[in-house]
PDB file of N, CA and C in Angstrom:
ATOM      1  N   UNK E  18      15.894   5.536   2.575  1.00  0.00           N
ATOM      2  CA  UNK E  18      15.590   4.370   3.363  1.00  0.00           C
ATOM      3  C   UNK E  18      16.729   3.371   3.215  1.00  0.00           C
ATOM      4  N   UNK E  19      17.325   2.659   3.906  1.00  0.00           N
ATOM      5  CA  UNK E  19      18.514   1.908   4.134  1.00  0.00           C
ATOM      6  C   UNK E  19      17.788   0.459   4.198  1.00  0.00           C
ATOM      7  N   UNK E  20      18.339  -0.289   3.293  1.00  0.00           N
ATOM      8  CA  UNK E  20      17.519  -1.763   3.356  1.00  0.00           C
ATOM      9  C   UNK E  20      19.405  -2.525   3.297  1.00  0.00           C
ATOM     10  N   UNK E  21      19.045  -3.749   3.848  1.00  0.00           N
ATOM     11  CA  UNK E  21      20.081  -4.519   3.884  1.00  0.00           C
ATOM     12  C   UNK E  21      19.714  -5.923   3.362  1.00  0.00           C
ATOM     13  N   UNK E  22      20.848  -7.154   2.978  1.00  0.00           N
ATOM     14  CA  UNK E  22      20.187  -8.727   2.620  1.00  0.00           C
ATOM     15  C   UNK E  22      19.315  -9.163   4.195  1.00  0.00           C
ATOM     16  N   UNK E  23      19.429  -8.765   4.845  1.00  0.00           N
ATOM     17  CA  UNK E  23      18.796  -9.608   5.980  1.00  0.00           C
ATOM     18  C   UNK E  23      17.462  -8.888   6.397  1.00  0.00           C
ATOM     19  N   UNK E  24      16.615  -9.534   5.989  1.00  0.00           N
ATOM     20  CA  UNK E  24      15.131  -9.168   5.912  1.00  0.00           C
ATOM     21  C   UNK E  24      14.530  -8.944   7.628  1.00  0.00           C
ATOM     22  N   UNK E  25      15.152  -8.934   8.487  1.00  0.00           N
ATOM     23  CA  UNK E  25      14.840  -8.769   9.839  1.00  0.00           C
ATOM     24  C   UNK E  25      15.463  -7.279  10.039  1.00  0.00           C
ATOM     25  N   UNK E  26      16.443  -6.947  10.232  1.00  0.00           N
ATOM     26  CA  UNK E  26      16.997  -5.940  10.034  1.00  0.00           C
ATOM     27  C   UNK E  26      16.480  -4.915   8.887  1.00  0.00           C
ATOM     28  N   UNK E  27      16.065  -5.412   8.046  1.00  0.00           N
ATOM     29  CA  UNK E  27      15.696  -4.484   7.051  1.00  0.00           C
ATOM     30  C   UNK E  27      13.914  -3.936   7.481  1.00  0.00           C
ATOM     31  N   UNK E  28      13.700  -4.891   8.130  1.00  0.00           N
ATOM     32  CA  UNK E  28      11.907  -4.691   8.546  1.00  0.00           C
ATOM     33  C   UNK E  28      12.320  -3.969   9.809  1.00  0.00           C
ATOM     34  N   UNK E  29      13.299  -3.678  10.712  1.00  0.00           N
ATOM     35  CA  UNK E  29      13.473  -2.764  11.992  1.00  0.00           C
ATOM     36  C   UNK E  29      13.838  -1.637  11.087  1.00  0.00           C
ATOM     37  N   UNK E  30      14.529  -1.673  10.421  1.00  0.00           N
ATOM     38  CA  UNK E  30      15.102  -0.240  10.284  1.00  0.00           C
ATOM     39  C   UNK E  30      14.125   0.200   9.089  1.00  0.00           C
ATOM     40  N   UNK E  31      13.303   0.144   8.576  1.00  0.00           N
ATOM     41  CA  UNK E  31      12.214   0.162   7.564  1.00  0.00           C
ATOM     42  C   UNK E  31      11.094   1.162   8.798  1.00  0.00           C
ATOM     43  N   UNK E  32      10.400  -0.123   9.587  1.00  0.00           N
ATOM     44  CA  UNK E  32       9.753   0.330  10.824  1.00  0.00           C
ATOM     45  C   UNK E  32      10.011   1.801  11.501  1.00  0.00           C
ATOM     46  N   UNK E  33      11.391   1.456  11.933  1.00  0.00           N
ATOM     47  CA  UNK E  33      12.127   2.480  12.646  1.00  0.00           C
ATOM     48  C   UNK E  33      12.140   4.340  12.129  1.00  0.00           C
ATOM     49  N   UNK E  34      12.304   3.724  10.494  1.00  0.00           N
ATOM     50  CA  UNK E  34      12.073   5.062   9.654  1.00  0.00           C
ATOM     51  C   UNK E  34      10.788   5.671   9.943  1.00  0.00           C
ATOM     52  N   UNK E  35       9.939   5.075   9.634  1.00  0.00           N
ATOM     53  CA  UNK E  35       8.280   4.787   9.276  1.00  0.00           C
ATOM     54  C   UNK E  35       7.734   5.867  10.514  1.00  0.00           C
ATOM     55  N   UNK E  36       8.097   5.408  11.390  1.00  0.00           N
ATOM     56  CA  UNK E  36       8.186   5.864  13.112  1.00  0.00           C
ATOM     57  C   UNK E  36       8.523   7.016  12.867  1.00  0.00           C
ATOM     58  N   UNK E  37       9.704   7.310  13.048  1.00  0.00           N
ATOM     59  CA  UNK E  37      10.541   8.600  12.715  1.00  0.00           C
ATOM     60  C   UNK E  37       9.570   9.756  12.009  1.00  0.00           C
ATOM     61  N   UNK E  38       9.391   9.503  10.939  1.00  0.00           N
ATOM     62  CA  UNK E  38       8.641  10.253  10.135  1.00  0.00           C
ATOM     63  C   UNK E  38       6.903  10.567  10.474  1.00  0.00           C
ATOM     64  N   UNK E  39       6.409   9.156  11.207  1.00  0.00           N
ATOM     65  CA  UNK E  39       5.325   9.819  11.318  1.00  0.00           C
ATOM     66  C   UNK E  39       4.789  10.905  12.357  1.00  0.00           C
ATOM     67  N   UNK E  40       6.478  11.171  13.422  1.00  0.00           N
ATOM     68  CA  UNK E  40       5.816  11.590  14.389  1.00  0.00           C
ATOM     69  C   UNK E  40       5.547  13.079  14.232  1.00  0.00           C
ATOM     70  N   UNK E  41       5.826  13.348  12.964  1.00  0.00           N
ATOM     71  CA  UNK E  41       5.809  14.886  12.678  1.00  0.00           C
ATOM     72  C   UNK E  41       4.142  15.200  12.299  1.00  0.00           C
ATOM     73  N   UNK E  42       3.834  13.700  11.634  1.00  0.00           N
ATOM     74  CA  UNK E  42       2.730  13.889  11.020  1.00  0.00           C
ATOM     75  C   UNK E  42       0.868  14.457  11.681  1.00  0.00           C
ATOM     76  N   UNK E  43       0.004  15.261  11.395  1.00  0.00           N
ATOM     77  CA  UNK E  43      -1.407  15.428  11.977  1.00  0.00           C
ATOM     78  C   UNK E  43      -1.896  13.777  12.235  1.00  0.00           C
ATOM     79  N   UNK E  44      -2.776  14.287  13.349  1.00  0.00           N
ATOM     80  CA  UNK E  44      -3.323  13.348  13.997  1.00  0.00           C
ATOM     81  C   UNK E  44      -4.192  12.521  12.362  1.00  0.00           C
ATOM     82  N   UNK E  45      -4.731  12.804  11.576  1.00  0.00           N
ATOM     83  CA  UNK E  45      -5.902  12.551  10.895  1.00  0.00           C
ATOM     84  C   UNK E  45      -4.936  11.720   9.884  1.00  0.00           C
ATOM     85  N   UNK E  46      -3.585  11.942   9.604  1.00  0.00           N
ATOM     86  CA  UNK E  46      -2.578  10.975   8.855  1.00  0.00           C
ATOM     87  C   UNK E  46      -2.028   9.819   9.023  1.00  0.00           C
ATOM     88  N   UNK E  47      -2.343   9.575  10.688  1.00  0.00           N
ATOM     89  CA  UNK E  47      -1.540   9.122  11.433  1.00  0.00           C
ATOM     90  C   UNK E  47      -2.863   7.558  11.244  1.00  0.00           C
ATOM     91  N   UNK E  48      -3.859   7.582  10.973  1.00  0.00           N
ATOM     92  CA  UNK E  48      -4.666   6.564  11.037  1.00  0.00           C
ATOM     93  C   UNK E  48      -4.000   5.527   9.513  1.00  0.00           C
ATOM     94  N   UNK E  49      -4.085   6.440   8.871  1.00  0.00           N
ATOM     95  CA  UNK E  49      -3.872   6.116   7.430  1.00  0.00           C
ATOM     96  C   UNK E  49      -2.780   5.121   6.998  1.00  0.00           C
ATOM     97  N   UNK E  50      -1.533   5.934   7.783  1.00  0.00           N
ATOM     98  CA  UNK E  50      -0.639   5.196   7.961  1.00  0.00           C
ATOM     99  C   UNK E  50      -0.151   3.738   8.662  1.00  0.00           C
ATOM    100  N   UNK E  51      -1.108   4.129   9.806  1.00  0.00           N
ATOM    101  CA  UNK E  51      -1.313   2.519  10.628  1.00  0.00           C
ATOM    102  C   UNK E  51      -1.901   1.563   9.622  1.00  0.00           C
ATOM    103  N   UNK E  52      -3.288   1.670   8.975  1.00  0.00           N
ATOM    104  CA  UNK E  52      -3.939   0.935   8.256  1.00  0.00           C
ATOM    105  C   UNK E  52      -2.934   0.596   7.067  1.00  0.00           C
ATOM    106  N   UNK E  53      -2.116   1.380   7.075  1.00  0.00           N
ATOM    107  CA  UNK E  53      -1.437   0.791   5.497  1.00  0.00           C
ATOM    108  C   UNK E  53      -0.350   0.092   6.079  1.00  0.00           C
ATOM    109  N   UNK E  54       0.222   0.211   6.944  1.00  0.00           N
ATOM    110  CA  UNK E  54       1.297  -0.940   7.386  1.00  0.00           C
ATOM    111  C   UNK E  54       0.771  -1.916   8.057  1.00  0.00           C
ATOM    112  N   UNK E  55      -0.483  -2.113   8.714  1.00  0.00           N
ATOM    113  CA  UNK E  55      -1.002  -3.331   8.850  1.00  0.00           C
ATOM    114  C   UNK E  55      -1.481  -4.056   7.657  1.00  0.00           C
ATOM    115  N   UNK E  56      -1.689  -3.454   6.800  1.00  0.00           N
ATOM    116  CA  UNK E  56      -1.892  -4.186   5.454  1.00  0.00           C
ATOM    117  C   UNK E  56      -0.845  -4.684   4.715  1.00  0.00           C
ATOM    118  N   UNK E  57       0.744  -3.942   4.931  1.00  0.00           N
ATOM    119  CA  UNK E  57       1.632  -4.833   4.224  1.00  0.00           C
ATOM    120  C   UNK E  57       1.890  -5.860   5.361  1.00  0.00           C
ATOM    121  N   UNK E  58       1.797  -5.972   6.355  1.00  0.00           N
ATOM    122  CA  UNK E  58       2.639  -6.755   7.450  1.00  0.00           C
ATOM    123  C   UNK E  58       1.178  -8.077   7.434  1.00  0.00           C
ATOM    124  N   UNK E  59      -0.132  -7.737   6.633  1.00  0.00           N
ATOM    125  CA  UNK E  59      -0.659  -8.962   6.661  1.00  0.00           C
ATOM    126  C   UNK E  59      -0.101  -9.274   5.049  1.00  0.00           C
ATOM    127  N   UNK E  60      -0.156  -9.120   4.247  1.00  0.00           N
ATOM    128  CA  UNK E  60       0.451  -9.370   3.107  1.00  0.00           C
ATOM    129  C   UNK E  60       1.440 -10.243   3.045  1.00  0.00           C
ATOM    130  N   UNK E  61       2.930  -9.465   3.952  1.00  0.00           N
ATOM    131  CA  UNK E  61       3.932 -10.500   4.224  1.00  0.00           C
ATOM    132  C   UNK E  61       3.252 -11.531   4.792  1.00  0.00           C
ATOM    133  N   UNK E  62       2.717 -11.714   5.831  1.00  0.00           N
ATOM    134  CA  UNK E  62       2.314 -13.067   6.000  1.00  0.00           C
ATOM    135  C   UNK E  62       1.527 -14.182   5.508  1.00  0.00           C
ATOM    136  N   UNK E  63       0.828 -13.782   4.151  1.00  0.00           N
ATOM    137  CA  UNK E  63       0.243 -14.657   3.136  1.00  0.00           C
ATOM    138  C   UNK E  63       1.278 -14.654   2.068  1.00  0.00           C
ATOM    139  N   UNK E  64       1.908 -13.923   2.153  1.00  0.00           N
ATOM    140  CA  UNK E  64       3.245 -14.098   1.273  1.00  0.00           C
ATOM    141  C   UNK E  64       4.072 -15.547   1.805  1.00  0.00           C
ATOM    142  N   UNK E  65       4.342 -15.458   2.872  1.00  0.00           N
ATOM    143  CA  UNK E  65       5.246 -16.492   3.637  1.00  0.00           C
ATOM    144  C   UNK E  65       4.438 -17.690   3.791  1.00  0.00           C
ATOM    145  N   UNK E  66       3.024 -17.999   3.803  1.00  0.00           N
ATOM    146  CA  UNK E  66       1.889 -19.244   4.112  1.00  0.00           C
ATOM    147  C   UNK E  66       2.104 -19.735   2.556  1.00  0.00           C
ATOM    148  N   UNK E  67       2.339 -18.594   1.579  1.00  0.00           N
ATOM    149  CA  UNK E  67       1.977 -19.409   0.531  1.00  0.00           C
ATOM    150  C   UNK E  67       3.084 -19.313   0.070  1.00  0.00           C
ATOM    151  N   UNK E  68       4.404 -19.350  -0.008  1.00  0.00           N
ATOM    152  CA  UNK E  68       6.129 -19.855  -0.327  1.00  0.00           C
ATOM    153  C   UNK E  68       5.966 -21.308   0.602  1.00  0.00           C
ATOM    154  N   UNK E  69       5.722 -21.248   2.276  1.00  0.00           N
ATOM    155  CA  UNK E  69       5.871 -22.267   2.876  1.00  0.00           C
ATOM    156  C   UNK E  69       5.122 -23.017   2.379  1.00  0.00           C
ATOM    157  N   UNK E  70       3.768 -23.201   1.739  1.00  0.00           N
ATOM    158  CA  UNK E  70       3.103 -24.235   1.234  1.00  0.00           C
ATOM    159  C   UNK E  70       3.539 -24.848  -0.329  1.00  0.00           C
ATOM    160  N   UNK E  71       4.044 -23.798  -1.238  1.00  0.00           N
ATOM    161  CA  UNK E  71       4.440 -24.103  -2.547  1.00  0.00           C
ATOM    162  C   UNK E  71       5.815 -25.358  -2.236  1.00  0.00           C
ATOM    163  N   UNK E  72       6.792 -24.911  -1.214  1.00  0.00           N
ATOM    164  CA  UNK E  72       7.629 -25.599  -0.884  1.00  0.00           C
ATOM    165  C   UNK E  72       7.423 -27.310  -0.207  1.00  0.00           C
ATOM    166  N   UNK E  73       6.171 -27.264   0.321  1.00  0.00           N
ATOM    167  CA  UNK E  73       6.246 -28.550   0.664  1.00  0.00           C
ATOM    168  C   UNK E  73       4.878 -28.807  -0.354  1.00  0.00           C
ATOM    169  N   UNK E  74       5.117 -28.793  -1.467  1.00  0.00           N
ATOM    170  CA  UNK E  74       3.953 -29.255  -2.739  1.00  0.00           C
ATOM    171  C   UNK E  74       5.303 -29.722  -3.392  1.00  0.00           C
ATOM    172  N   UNK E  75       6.103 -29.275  -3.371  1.00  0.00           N
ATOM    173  CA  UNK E  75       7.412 -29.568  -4.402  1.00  0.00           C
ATOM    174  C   UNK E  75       7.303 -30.965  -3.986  1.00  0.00           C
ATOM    175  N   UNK E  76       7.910 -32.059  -4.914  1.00  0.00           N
ATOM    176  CA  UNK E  76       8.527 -33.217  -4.365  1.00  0.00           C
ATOM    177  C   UNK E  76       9.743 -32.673  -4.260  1.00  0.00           C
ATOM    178  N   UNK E  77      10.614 -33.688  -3.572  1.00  0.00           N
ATOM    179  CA  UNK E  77      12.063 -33.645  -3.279  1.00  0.00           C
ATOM    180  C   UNK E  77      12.620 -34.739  -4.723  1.00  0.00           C
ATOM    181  N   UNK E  78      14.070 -33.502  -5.085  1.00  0.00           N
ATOM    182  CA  UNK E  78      14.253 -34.160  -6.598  1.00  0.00           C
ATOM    183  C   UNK E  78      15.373 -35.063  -6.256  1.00  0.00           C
ATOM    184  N   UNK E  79      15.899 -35.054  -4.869  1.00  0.00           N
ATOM    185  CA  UNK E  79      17.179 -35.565  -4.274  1.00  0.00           C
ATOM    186  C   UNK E  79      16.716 -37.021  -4.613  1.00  0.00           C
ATOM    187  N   UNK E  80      15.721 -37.446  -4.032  1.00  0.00           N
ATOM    188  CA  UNK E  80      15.261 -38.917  -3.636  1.00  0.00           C
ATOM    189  C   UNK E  80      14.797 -39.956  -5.557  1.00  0.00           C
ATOM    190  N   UNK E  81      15.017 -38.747  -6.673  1.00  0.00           N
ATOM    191  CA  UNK E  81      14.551 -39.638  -7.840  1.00  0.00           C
ATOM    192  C   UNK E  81      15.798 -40.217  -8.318  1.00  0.00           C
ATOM    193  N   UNK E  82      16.965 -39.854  -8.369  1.00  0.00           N
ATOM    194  CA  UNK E  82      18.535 -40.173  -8.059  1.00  0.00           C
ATOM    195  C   UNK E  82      18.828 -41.430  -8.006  1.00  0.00           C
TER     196      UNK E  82
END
């Protein structure tokens, strides 16, 4: 699997693999697999609600200066 620093690119070509591979796969695998990448792709997004919220809990240390 080929991952790069840029997390957009790395989620296409991640995807892209994912794809690739499942199309070989039986119909009865093929559920399994959906359900588990909708589960990381909700993950990332409580991942990202709760960085974006930790970040604006921070004060800003610029302004004690």
């Amino acid at each position: 699997m080929s991952l790069t620093k840029n997390n957009g690119i790395t989620q296409n070509r991640v995807l892209d693999e994912i794809m690739d591979h499942a199309s070989g796969l039986a119909p009865e695998y093929l559920d399994s697999l959906l359900m588990t990448a909708k589960g990381m792709a909700f993950t990332r997004e409580c991942m990202k609600r709760e960085q974006t919220a930790d970040r604006q809990e921070k004060p800003s240390t610029s302004r004690l200066a």
